Short mmCIF file of C-alpha atoms in Angstrom, two decimals:
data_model
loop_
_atom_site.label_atom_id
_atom_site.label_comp_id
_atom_site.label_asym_id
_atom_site.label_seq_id
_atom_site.Cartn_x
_atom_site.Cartn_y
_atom_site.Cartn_z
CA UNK A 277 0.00 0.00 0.00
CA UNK A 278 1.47 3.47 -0.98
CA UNK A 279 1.52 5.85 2.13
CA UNK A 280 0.57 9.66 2.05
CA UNK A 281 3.92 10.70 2.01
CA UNK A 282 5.05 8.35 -1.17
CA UNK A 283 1.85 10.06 -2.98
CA UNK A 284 3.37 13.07 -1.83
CA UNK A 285 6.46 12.81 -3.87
CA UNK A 286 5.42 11.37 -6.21
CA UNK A 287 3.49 14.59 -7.16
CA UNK A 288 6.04 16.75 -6.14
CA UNK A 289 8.41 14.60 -8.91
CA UNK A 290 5.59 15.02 -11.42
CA UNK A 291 5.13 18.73 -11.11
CA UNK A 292 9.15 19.19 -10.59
CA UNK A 293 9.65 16.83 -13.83
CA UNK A 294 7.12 18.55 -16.46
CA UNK A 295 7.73 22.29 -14.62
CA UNK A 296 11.44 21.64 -16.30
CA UNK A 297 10.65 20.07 -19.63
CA UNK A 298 8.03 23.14 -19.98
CA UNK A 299 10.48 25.72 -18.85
CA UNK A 300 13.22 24.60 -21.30
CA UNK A 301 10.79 23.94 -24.24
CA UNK A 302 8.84 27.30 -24.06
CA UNK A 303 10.64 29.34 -21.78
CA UNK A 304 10.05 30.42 -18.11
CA UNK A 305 7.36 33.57 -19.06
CA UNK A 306 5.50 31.21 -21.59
CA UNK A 307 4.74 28.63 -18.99
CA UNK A 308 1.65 28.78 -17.07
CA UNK A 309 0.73 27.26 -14.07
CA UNK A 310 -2.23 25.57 -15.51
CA UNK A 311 0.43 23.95 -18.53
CA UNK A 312 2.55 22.39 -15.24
CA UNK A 313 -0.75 21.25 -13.89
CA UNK A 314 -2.08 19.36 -17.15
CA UNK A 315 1.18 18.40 -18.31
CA UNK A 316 1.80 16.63 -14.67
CA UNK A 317 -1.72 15.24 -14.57
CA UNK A 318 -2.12 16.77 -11.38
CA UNK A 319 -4.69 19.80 -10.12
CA UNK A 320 -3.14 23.58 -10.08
CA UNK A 321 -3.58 23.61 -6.24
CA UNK A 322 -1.21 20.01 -6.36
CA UNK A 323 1.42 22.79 -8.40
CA UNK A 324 0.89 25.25 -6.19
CA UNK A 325 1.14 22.72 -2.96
CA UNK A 326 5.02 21.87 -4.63
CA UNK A 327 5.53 25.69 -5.24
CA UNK A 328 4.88 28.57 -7.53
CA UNK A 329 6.32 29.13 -10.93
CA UNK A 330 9.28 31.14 -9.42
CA UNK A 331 9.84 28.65 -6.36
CA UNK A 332 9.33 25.95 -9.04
CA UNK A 333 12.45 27.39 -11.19
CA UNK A 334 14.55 28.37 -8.14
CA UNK A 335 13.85 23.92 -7.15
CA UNK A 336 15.01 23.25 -10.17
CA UNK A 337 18.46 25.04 -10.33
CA UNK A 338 18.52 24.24 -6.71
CA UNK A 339 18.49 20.34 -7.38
CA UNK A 340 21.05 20.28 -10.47
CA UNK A 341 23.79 22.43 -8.18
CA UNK A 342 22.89 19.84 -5.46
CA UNK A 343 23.72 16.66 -7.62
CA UNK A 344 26.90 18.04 -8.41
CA UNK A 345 27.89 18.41 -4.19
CA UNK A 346 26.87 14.73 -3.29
CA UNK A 347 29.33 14.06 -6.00
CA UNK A 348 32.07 16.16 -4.51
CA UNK A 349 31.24 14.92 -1.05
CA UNK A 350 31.65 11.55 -2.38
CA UNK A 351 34.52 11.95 -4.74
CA UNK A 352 36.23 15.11 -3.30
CA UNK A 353 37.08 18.69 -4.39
CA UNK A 354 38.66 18.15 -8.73
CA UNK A 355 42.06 18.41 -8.86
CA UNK A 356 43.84 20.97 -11.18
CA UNK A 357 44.53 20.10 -14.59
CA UNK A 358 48.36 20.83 -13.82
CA UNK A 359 48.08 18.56 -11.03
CA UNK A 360 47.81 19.01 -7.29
CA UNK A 361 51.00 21.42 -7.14
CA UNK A 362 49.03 23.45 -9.58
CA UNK A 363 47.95 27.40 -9.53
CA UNK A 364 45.10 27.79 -7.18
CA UNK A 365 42.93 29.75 -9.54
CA UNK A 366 43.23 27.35 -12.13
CA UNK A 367 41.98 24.30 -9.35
CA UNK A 368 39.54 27.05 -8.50
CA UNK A 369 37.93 27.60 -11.90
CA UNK A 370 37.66 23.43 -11.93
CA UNK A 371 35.46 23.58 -8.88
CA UNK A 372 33.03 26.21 -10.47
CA UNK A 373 32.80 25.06 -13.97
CA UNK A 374 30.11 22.26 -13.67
CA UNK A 375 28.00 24.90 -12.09
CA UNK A 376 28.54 27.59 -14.71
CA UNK A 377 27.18 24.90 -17.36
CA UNK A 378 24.43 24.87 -15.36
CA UNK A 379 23.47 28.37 -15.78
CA UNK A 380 25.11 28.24 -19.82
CA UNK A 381 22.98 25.32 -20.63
CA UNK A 382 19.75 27.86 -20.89
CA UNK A 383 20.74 31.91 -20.68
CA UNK A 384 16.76 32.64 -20.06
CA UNK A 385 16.20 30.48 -17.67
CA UNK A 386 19.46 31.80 -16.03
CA UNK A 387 18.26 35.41 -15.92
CA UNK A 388 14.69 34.56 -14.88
CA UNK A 389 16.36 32.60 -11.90
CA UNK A 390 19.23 35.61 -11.19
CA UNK A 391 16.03 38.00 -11.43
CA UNK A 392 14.19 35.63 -8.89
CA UNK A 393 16.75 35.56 -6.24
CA UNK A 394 17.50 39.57 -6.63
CA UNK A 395 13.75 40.12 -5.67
CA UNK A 396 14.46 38.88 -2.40
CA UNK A 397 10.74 37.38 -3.01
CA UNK A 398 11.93 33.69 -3.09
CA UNK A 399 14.96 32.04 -1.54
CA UNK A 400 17.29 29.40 -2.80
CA UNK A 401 19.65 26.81 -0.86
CA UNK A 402 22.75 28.75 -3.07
CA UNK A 403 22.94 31.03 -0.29
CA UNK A 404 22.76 28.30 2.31
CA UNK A 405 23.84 24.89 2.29
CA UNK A 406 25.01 25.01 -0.98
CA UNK A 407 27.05 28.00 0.14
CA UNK A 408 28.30 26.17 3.03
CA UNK A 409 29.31 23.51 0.39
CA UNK A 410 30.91 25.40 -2.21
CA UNK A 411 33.25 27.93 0.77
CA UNK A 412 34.39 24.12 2.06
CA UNK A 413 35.57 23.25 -1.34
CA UNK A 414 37.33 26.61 -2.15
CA UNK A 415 38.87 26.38 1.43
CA UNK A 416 40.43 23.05 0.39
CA UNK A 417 41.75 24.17 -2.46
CA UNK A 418 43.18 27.46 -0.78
CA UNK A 419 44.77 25.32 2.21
CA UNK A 420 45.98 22.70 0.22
CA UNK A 421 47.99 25.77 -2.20
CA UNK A 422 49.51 26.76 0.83
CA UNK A 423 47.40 29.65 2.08
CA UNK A 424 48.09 30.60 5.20
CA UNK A 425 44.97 29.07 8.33
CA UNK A 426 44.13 32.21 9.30
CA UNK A 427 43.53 33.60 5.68
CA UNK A 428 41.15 30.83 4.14
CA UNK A 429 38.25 31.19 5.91
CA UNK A 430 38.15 34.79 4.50
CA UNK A 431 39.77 33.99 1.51
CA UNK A 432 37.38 31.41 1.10
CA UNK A 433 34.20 33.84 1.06
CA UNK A 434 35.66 36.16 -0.83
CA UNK A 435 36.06 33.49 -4.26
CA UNK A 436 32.47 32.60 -3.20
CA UNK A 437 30.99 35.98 -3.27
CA UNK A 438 33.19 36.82 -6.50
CA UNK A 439 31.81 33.84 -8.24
CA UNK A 440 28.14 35.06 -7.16
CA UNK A 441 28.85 38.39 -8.70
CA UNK A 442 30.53 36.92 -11.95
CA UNK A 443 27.21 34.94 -12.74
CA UNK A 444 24.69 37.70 -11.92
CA UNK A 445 27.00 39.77 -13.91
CA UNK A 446 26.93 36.92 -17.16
CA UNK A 447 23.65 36.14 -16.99
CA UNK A 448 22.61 39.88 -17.48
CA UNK A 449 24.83 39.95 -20.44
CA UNK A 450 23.58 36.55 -21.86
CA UNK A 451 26.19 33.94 -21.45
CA UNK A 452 27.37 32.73 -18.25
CA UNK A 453 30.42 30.45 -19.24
CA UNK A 454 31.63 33.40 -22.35
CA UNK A 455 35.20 33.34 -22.87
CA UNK A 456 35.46 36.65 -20.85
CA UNK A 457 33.29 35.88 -18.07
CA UNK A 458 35.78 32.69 -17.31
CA UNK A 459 39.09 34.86 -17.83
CA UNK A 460 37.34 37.66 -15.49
CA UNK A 461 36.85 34.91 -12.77
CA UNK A 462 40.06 33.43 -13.05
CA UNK A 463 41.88 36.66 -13.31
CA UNK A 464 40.01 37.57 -9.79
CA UNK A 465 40.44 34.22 -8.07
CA UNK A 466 44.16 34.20 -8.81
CA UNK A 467 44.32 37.70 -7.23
CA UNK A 468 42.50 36.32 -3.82
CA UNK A 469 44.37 32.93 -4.27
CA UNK A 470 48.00 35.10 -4.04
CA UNK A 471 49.50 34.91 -0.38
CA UNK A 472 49.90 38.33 0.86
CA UNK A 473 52.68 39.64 2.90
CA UNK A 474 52.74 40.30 6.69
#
């Protein structure tokens, strides 16, 4: 016998599933409620019981940058294509990249979901636990390069809040992973990577 909570998700799924194939096939402004509902065989108050439209896109980015964490906490941080002696911003740029195809895969959806989170309306688990995440893997990267303790942690949130800026910044121009946008980032996280002086 299926319990209340195995319907439960299994709605949630539904709507999650067909509120993703409709975003990417007509865009995010195109898609109506009622076109989640009917696609996902459910009612519009089962949609609206998972989330609204702009919860329902902020979900979705939420859950891809997820999958690519319980990787890293299973696999560990990627090493640097030069090898584990390599520069810091390159190992850096590594750690980011899978996320910035995230937001390249689908430049609309990327703005409607940067325009989202600026309205303060709606939150997302990027500036949580996914935060946490993400300041954990720069920090390895920065300790195991040699940064000094006591400079990481701030080090550390300083890549993080660069990287923020750099894909706000992308997806208002159209194209999170451009050539520029990744020479901009790495040109940054090599200057917060460098050890300073006393």
């Amino acid at each position: 016998m299926v319990t209340r909570d195995e319907l439960r998700q299994a709605t949630h799924d539904k709507v999650m599933a067909s509120a993703e194939r409709l975003f990417r096939e007509r865009g995010y402004r195109a898609t109506t409620v009622r076109d989640i509902a009917t696609d996902a065989g459910v009612s519009v108050g089962s949609v609206m019981t998972v989330g609204d439209k702009a919860q329902l896109l902020v979900a979705m980015f939420d859950r891809s940058i997820e999958q690519i964490h319980v990787g890293r906490r299973r696999d560990g941080v990627p090493e640097s294509p030069s090898g584990p002696g390599g520069n810091p911003a390159d190992r850096i740029l590594e750690v980011v990249t899978p996320f910035l195809e995230i937001f390249a895969e689908d430049a609309q959806l990327s703005r409607e979901y940067s325009a989202i989170l600026t309205s303060g309306d709606h939150d997302s688990a990027l500036f949580h636990g996914l935060a946490d995440d993400l300041v954990r893997e720069f920090s390895v990267v920065l300790q195991e390069s040699g940064m000094g303790s006591k400079d990481v942690p701030v080090a550390a949130k300083a890549i993080y809040f660069a990287y923020l800026g750099a894909i706000r910044a992308s997806a208002a121009r159209g194209g999170v992973a451009a050539e520029q946008s990744l020479e901009d980032m790495h040109a940054v996280f090599a200057y917060i990577a460098t050890p300073r002086g006393k």
